[in-house]
mmCIF file of C-alpha atoms in Angstrom:
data_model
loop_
_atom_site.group_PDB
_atom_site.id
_atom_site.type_symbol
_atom_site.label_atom_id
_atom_site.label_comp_id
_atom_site.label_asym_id
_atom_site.label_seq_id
_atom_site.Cartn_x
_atom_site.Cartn_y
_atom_site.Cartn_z
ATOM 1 C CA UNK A 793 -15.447 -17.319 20.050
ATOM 2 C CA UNK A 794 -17.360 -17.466 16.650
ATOM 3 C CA UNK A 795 -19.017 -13.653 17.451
ATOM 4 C CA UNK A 796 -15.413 -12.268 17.763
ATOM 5 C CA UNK A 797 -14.998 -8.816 15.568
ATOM 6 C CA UNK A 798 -12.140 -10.237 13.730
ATOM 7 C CA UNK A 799 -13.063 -13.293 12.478
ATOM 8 C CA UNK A 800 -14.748 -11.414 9.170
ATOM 9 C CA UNK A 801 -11.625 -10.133 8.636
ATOM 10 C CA UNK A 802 -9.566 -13.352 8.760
ATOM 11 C CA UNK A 803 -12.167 -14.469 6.491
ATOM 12 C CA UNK A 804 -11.955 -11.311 3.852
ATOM 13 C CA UNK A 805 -8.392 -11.980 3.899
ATOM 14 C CA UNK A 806 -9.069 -15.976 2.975
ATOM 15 C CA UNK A 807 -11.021 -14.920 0.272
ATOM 16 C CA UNK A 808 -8.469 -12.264 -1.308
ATOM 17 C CA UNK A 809 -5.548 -14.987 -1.108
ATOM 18 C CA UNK A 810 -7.590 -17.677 -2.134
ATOM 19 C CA UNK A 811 -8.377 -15.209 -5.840
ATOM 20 C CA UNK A 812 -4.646 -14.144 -5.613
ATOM 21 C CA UNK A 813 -3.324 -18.154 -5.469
ATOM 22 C CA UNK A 814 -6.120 -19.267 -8.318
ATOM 23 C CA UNK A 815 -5.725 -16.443 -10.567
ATOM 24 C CA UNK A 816 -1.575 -17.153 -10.597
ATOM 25 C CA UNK A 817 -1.824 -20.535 -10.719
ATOM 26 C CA UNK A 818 -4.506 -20.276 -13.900
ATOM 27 C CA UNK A 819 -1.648 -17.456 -15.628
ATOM 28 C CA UNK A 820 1.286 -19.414 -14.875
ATOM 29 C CA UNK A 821 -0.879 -22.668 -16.489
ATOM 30 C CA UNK A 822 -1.338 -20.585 -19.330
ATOM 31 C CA UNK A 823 2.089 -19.408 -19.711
ATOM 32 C CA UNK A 824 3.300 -22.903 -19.470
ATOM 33 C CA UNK A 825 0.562 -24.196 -22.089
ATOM 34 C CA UNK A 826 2.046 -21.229 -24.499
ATOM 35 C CA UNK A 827 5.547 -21.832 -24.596
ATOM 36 C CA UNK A 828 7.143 -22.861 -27.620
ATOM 37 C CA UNK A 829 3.680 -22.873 -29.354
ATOM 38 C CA UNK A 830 4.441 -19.035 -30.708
ATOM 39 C CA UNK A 831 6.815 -17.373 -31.774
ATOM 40 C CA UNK A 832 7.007 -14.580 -29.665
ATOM 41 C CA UNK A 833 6.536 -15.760 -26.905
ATOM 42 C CA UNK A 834 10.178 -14.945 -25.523
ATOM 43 C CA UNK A 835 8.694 -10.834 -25.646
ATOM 44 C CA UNK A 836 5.668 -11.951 -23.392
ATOM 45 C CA UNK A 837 7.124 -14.205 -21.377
ATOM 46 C CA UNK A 838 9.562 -11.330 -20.068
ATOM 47 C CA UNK A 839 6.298 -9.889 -18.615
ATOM 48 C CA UNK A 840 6.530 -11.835 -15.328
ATOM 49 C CA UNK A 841 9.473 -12.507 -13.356
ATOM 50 C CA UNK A 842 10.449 -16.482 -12.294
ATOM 51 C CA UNK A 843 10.715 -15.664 -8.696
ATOM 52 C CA UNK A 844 7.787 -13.538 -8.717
ATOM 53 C CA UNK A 845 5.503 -15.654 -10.365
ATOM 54 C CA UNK A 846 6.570 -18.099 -7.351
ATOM 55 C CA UNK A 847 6.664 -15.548 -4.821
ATOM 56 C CA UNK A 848 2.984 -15.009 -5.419
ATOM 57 C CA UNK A 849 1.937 -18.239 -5.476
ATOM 58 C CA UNK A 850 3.784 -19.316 -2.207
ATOM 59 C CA UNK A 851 2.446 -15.818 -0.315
ATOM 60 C CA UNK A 852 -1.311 -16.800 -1.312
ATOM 61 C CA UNK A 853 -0.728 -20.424 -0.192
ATOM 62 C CA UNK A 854 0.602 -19.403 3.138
ATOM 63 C CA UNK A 855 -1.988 -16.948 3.756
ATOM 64 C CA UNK A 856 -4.661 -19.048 2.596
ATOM 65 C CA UNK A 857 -3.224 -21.961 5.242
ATOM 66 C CA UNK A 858 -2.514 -19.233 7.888
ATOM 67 C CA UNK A 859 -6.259 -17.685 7.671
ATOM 68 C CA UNK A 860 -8.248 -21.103 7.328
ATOM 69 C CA UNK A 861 -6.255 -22.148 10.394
ATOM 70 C CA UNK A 862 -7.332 -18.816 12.112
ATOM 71 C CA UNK A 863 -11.243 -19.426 10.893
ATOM 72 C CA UNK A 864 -11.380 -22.852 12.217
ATOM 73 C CA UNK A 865 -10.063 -22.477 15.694
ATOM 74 C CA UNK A 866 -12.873 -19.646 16.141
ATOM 75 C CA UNK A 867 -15.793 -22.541 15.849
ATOM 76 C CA UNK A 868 -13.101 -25.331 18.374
ATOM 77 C CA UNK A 869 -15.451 -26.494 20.608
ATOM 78 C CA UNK A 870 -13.720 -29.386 21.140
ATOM 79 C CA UNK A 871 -10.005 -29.561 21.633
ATOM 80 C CA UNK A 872 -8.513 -26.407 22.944
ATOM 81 C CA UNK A 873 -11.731 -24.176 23.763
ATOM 82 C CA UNK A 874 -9.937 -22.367 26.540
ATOM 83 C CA UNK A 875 -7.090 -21.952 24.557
ATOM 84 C CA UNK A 876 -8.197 -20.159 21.570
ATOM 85 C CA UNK A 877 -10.480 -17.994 23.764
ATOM 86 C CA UNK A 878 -7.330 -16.959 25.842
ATOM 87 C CA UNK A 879 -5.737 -15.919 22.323
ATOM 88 C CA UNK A 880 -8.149 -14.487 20.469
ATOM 89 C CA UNK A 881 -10.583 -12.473 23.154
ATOM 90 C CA UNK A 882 -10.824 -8.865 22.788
ATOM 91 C CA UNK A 883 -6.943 -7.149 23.945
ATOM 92 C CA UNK A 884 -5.127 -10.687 23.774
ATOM 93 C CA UNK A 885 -1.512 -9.720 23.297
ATOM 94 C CA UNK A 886 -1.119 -12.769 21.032
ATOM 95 C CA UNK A 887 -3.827 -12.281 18.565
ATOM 96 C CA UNK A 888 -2.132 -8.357 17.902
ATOM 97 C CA UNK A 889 1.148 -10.235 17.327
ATOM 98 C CA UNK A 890 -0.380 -12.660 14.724
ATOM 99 C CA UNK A 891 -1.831 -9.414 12.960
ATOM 100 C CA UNK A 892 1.021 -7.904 13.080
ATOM 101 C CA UNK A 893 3.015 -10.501 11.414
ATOM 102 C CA UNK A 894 0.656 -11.396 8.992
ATOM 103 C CA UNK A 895 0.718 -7.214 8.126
ATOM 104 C CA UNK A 896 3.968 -7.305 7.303
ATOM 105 C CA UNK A 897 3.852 -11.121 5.356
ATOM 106 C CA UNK A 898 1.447 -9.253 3.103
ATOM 107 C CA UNK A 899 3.653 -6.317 2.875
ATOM 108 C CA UNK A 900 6.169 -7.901 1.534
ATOM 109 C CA UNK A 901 3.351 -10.110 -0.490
ATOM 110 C CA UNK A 902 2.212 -7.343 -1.877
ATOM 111 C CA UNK A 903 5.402 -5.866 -3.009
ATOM 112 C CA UNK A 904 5.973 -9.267 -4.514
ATOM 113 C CA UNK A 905 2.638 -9.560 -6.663
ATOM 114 C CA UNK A 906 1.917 -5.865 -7.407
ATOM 115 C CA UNK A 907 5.629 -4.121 -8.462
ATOM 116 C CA UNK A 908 7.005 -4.711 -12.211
ATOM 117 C CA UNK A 909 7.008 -7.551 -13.534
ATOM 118 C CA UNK A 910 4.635 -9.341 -11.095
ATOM 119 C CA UNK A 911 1.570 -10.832 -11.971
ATOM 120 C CA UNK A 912 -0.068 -8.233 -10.356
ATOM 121 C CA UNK A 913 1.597 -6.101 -13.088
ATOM 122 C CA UNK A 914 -0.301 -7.693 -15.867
ATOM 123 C CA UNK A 915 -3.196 -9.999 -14.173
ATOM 124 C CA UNK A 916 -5.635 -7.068 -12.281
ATOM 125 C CA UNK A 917 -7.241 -9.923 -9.787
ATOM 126 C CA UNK A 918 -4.317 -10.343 -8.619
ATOM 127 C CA UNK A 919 -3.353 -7.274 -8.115
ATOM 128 C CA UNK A 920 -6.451 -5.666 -6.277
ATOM 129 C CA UNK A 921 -6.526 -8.937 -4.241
ATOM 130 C CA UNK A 922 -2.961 -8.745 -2.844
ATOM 131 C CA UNK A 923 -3.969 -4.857 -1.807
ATOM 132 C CA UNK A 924 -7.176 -5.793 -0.292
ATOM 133 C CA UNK A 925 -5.283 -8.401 1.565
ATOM 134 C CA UNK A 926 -3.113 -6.014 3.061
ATOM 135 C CA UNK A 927 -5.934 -3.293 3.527
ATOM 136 C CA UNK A 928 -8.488 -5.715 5.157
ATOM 137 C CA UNK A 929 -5.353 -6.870 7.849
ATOM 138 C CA UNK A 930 -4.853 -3.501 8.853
ATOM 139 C CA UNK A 931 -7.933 -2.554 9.565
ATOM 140 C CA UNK A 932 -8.155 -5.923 11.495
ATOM 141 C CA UNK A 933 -5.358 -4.598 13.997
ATOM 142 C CA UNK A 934 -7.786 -1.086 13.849
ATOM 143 C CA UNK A 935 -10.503 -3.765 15.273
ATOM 144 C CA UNK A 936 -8.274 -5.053 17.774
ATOM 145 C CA UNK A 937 -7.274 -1.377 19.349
ATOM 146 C CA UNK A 938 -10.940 -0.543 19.274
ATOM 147 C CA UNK A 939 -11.069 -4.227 21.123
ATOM 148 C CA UNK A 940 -8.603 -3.235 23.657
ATOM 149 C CA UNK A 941 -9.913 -0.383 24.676
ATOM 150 C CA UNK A 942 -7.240 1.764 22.376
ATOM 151 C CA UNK A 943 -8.366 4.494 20.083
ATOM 152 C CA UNK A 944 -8.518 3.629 16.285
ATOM 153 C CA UNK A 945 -6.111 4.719 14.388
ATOM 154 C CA UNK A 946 -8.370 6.755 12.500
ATOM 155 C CA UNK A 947 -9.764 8.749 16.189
ATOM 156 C CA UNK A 948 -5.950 9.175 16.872
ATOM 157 C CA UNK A 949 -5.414 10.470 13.354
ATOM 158 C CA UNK A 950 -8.791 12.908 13.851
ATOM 159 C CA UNK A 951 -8.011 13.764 17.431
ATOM 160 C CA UNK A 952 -4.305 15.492 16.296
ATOM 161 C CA UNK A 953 -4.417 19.137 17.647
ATOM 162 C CA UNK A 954 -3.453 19.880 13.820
ATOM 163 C CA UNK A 955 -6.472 19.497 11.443
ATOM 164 C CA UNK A 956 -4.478 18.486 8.586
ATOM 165 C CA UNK A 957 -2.882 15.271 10.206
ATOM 166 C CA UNK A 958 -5.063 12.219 8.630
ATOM 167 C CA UNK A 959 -4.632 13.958 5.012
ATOM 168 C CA UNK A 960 -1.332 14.081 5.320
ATOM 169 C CA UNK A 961 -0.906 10.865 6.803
ATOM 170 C CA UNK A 962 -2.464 9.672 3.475
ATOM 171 C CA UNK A 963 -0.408 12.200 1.276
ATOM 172 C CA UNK A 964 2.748 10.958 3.023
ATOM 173 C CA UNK A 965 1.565 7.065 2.488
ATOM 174 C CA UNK A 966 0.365 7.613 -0.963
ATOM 175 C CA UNK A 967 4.134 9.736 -2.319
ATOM 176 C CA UNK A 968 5.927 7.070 -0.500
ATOM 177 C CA UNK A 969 4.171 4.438 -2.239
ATOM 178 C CA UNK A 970 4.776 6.737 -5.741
ATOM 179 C CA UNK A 971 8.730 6.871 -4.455
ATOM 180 C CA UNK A 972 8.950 3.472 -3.966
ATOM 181 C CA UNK A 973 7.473 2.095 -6.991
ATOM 182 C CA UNK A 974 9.736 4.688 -9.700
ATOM 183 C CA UNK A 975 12.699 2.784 -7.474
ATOM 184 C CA UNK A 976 11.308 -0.676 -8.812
ATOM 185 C CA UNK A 977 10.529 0.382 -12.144
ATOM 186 C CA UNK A 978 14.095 2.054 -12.563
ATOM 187 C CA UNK A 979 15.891 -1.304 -11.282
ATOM 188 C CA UNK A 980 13.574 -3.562 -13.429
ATOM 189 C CA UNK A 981 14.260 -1.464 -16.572
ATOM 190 C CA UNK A 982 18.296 -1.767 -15.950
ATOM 191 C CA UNK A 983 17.445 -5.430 -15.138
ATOM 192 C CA UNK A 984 15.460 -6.113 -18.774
ATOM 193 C CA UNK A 985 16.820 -3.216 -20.743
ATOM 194 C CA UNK A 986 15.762 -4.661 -23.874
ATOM 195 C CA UNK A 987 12.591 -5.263 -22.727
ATOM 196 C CA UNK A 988 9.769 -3.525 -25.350
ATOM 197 C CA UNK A 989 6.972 -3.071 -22.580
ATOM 198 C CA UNK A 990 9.262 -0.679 -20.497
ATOM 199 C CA UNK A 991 10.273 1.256 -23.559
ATOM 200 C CA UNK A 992 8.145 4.350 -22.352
ATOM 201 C CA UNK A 993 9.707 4.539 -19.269
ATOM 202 C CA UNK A 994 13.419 4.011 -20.893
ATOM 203 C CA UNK A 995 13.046 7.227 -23.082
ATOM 204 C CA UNK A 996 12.491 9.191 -20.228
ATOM 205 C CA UNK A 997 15.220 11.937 -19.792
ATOM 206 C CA UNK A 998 17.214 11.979 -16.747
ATOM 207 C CA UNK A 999 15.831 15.221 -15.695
ATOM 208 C CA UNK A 1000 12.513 13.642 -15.644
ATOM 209 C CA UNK A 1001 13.844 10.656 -13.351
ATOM 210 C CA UNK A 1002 15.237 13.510 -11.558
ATOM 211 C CA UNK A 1003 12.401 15.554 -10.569
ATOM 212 C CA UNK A 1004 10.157 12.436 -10.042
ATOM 213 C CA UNK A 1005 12.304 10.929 -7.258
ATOM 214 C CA UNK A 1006 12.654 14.745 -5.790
ATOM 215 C CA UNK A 1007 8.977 15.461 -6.010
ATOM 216 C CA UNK A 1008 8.047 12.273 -4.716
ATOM 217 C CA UNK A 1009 10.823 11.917 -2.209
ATOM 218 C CA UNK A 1010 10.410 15.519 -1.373
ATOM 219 C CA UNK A 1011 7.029 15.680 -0.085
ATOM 220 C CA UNK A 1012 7.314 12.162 1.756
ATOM 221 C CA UNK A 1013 10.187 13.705 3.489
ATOM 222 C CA UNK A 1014 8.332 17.195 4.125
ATOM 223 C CA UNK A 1015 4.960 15.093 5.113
ATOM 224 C CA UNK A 1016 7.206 13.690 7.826
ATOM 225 C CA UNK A 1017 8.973 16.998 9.076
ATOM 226 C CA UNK A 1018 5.451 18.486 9.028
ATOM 227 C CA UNK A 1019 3.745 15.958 11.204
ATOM 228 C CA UNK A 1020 6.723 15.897 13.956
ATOM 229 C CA UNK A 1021 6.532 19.675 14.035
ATOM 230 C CA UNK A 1022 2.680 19.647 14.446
ATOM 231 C CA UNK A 1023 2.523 17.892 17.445
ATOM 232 C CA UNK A 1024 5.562 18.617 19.325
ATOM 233 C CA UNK A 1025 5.747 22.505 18.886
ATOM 234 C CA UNK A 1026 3.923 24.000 21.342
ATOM 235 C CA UNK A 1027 5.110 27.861 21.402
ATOM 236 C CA UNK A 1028 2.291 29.833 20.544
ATOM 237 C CA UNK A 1029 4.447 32.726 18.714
ATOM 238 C CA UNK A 1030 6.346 29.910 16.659
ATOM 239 C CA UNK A 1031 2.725 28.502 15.728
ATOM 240 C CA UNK A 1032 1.518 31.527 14.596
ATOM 241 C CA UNK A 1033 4.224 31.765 12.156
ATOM 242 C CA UNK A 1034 4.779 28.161 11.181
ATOM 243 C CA UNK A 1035 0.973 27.604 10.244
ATOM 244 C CA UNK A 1036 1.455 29.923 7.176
ATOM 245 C CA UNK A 1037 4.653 28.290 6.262
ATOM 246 C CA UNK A 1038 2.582 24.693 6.705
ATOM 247 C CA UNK A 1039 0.248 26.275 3.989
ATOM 248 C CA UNK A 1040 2.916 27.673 1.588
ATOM 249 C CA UNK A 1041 4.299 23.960 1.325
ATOM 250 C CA UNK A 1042 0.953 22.434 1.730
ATOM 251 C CA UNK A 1043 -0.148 24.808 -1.606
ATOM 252 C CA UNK A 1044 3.571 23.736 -3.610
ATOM 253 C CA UNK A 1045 2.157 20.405 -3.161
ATOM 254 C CA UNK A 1046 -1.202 20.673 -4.653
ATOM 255 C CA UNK A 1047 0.418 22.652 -7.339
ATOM 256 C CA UNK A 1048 3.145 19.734 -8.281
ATOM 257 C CA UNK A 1049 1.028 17.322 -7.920
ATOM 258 C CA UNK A 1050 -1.529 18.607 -9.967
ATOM 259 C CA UNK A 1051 1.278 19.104 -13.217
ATOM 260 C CA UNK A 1052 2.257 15.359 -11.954
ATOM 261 C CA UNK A 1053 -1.378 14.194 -12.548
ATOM 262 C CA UNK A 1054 -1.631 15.808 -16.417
ATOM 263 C CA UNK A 1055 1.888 15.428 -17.204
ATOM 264 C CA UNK A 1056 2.861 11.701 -16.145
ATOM 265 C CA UNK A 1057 -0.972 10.106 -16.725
ATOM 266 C CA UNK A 1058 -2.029 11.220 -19.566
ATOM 267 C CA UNK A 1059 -3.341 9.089 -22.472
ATOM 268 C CA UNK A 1060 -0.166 9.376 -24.096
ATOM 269 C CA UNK A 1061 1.873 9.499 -21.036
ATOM 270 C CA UNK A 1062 4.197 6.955 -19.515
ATOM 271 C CA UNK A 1063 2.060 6.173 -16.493
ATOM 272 C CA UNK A 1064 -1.525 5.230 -18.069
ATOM 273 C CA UNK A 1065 -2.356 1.959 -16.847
ATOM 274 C CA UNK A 1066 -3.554 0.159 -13.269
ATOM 275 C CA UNK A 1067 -0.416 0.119 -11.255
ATOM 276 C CA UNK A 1068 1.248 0.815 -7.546
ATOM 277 C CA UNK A 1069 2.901 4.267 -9.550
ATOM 278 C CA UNK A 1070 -0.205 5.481 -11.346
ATOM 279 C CA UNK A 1071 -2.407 4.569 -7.852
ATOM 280 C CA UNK A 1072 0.471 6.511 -5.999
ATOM 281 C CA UNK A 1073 0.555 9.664 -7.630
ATOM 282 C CA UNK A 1074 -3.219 9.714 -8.542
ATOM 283 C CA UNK A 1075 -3.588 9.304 -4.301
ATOM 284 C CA UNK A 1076 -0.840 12.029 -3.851
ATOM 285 C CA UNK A 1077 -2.553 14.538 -6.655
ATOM 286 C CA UNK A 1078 -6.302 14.024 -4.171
ATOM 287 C CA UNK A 1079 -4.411 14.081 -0.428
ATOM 288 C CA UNK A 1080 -2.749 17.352 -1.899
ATOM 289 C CA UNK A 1081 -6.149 18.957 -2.382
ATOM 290 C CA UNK A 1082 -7.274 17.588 0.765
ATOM 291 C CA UNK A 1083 -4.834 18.510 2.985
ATOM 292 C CA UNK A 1084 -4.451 22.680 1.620
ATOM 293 C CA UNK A 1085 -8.729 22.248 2.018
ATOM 294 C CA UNK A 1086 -8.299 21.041 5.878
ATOM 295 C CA UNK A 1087 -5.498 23.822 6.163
ATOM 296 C CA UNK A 1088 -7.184 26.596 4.521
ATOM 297 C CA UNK A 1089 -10.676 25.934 6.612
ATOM 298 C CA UNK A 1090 -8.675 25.972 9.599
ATOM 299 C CA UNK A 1091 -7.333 29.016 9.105
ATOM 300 C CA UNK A 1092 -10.481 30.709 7.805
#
């Protein structure tokens, strides 16, 4: 039991939680030690969100519980040997389950600790910790298909007949992370409109809200029709056309995202600090460049 492949990852994840539940328990001390003594507090306190602050404390606790529980049952010699061997050997049904709930408790764990006005927002440990949590649990269920006999999903990525699918699997993961996070920001700004730290973003014109959501939204949406096409189409006249159409959007991309990169990053721009937007588009801008390189060697 103790030499399964999976048990470092349980353990990774432990470790992640257990920095994500100290470090927001030490910032929430210190935010309850502050107030009242200053006088502006009421500005700083608006940094972090109630049910956030909460939120992140609860997920860490829960995944520091679920993980220990996970670790000790490996080394259960004792009282349910069989049992634990049944549900965490190599394929077991059960074990893929429990990864794949505790994927999506840290999706939504993540969402809680890393968008605006999280902790994550303003405390980095907890923010890299909450996306190594994730990270670390999906490559866990990649150790369990490689387990089972499955292909990773990295091989399955690799093995596409189209040479550009894992880049834009990562260009489509990275924009819809970008698209996602300009949605929170926009709600938290109408939320705390008065708010000083989200002046930067309140200035922002509406045609700049405008072509964000349609450059991010865009190429999620196109990194989706692009994929399906790719490995369903099979005509070989179509495919002859389509693959220079693939490159003509695959080289808008690079291009946007490139302007995205110096326009909305900058020193003086409105995206300039750690954060799920300024990871998102920096990831989009690099995927871009990747995925017109896999194209254009392909071709050539």
């Amino acid at each position: 039991m103790t030499a399964s492949p999976r048990l470092l990852g349980y353990a990774f994840s432990f470790v992640a939680s257990l920095v994500v539940l100290v470090s927001s328990i030490l910032f929430k001390q210190n935010i309850d030690l502050e107030r009242g003594s200053a006088e502006e507090f009421e500005e700083v306190e608006l940094i972090v969100e109630d049910w956030k602050m909460s939120g992140a404390i609860a997920f860490s606790a829960v995944s520091c519980m679920l993980c220990s529980l996970i670790m000790l049952v490996h080394f259960d010699t004792v009282c349910l040997p069989r049992v634990w061997i049944r549900v965490f050997k190599n394929g077991s049904r059960i074990e893929r389950n429990i990864i794949a709930f505790l994927i999506m408790f840290w999706a939504a764990g993540t969402y809680t600790c890393t968008s605006a006005y999280s902790v994550g927002y303003v405390q980095p440990n907890v923010y890299f910790s909450s996306w190594l949590c994730l990270v670390v649990l999906v490559h866990n269920y990649d150790t369990w298909r490689l387990g089972a006999k499955y292909k990773s999903l990295y091989q399955v990525a690799i093995g596409s007949r189209s040479p550009t699918t894992l880049n834009l699997v990562g260009l489509g993961f990275f924009s819809l992370l970008s698209l996602l996070s300009l949605v929170d920001i926009y709600t938290a700004i109408r939320r705390h409109s008065d708010d000083p730290t989200m002046k930067t973003f309140d200035d922002l014109s509406e045609v700049a809200w405008i072509f964000s959501l349609g450059v991010f939204a865009g190429t999620f949406g196109l990194c989706l029709i692009i994929l399906v096409f790719n490995h369903y189409v099979n005509h070989a006249k179509f495919k002859s056309l389509w693959i220079y159409g693939e490159g003509l959007i695959l080289f808008a991309f690079m291009a946007v995202w490139t302007f995205s990169v110096f326009a909305g990053t900058g020193v003086t721009s409105v995206i300039n600090d750690a954060s799920n937007i300024y990871f998102g588009v920096w990831g989009s801008f690099l995927f871009s460049i990747l995925t017109f390189g896999s194209w254009f060697q392909d071709v050539d």
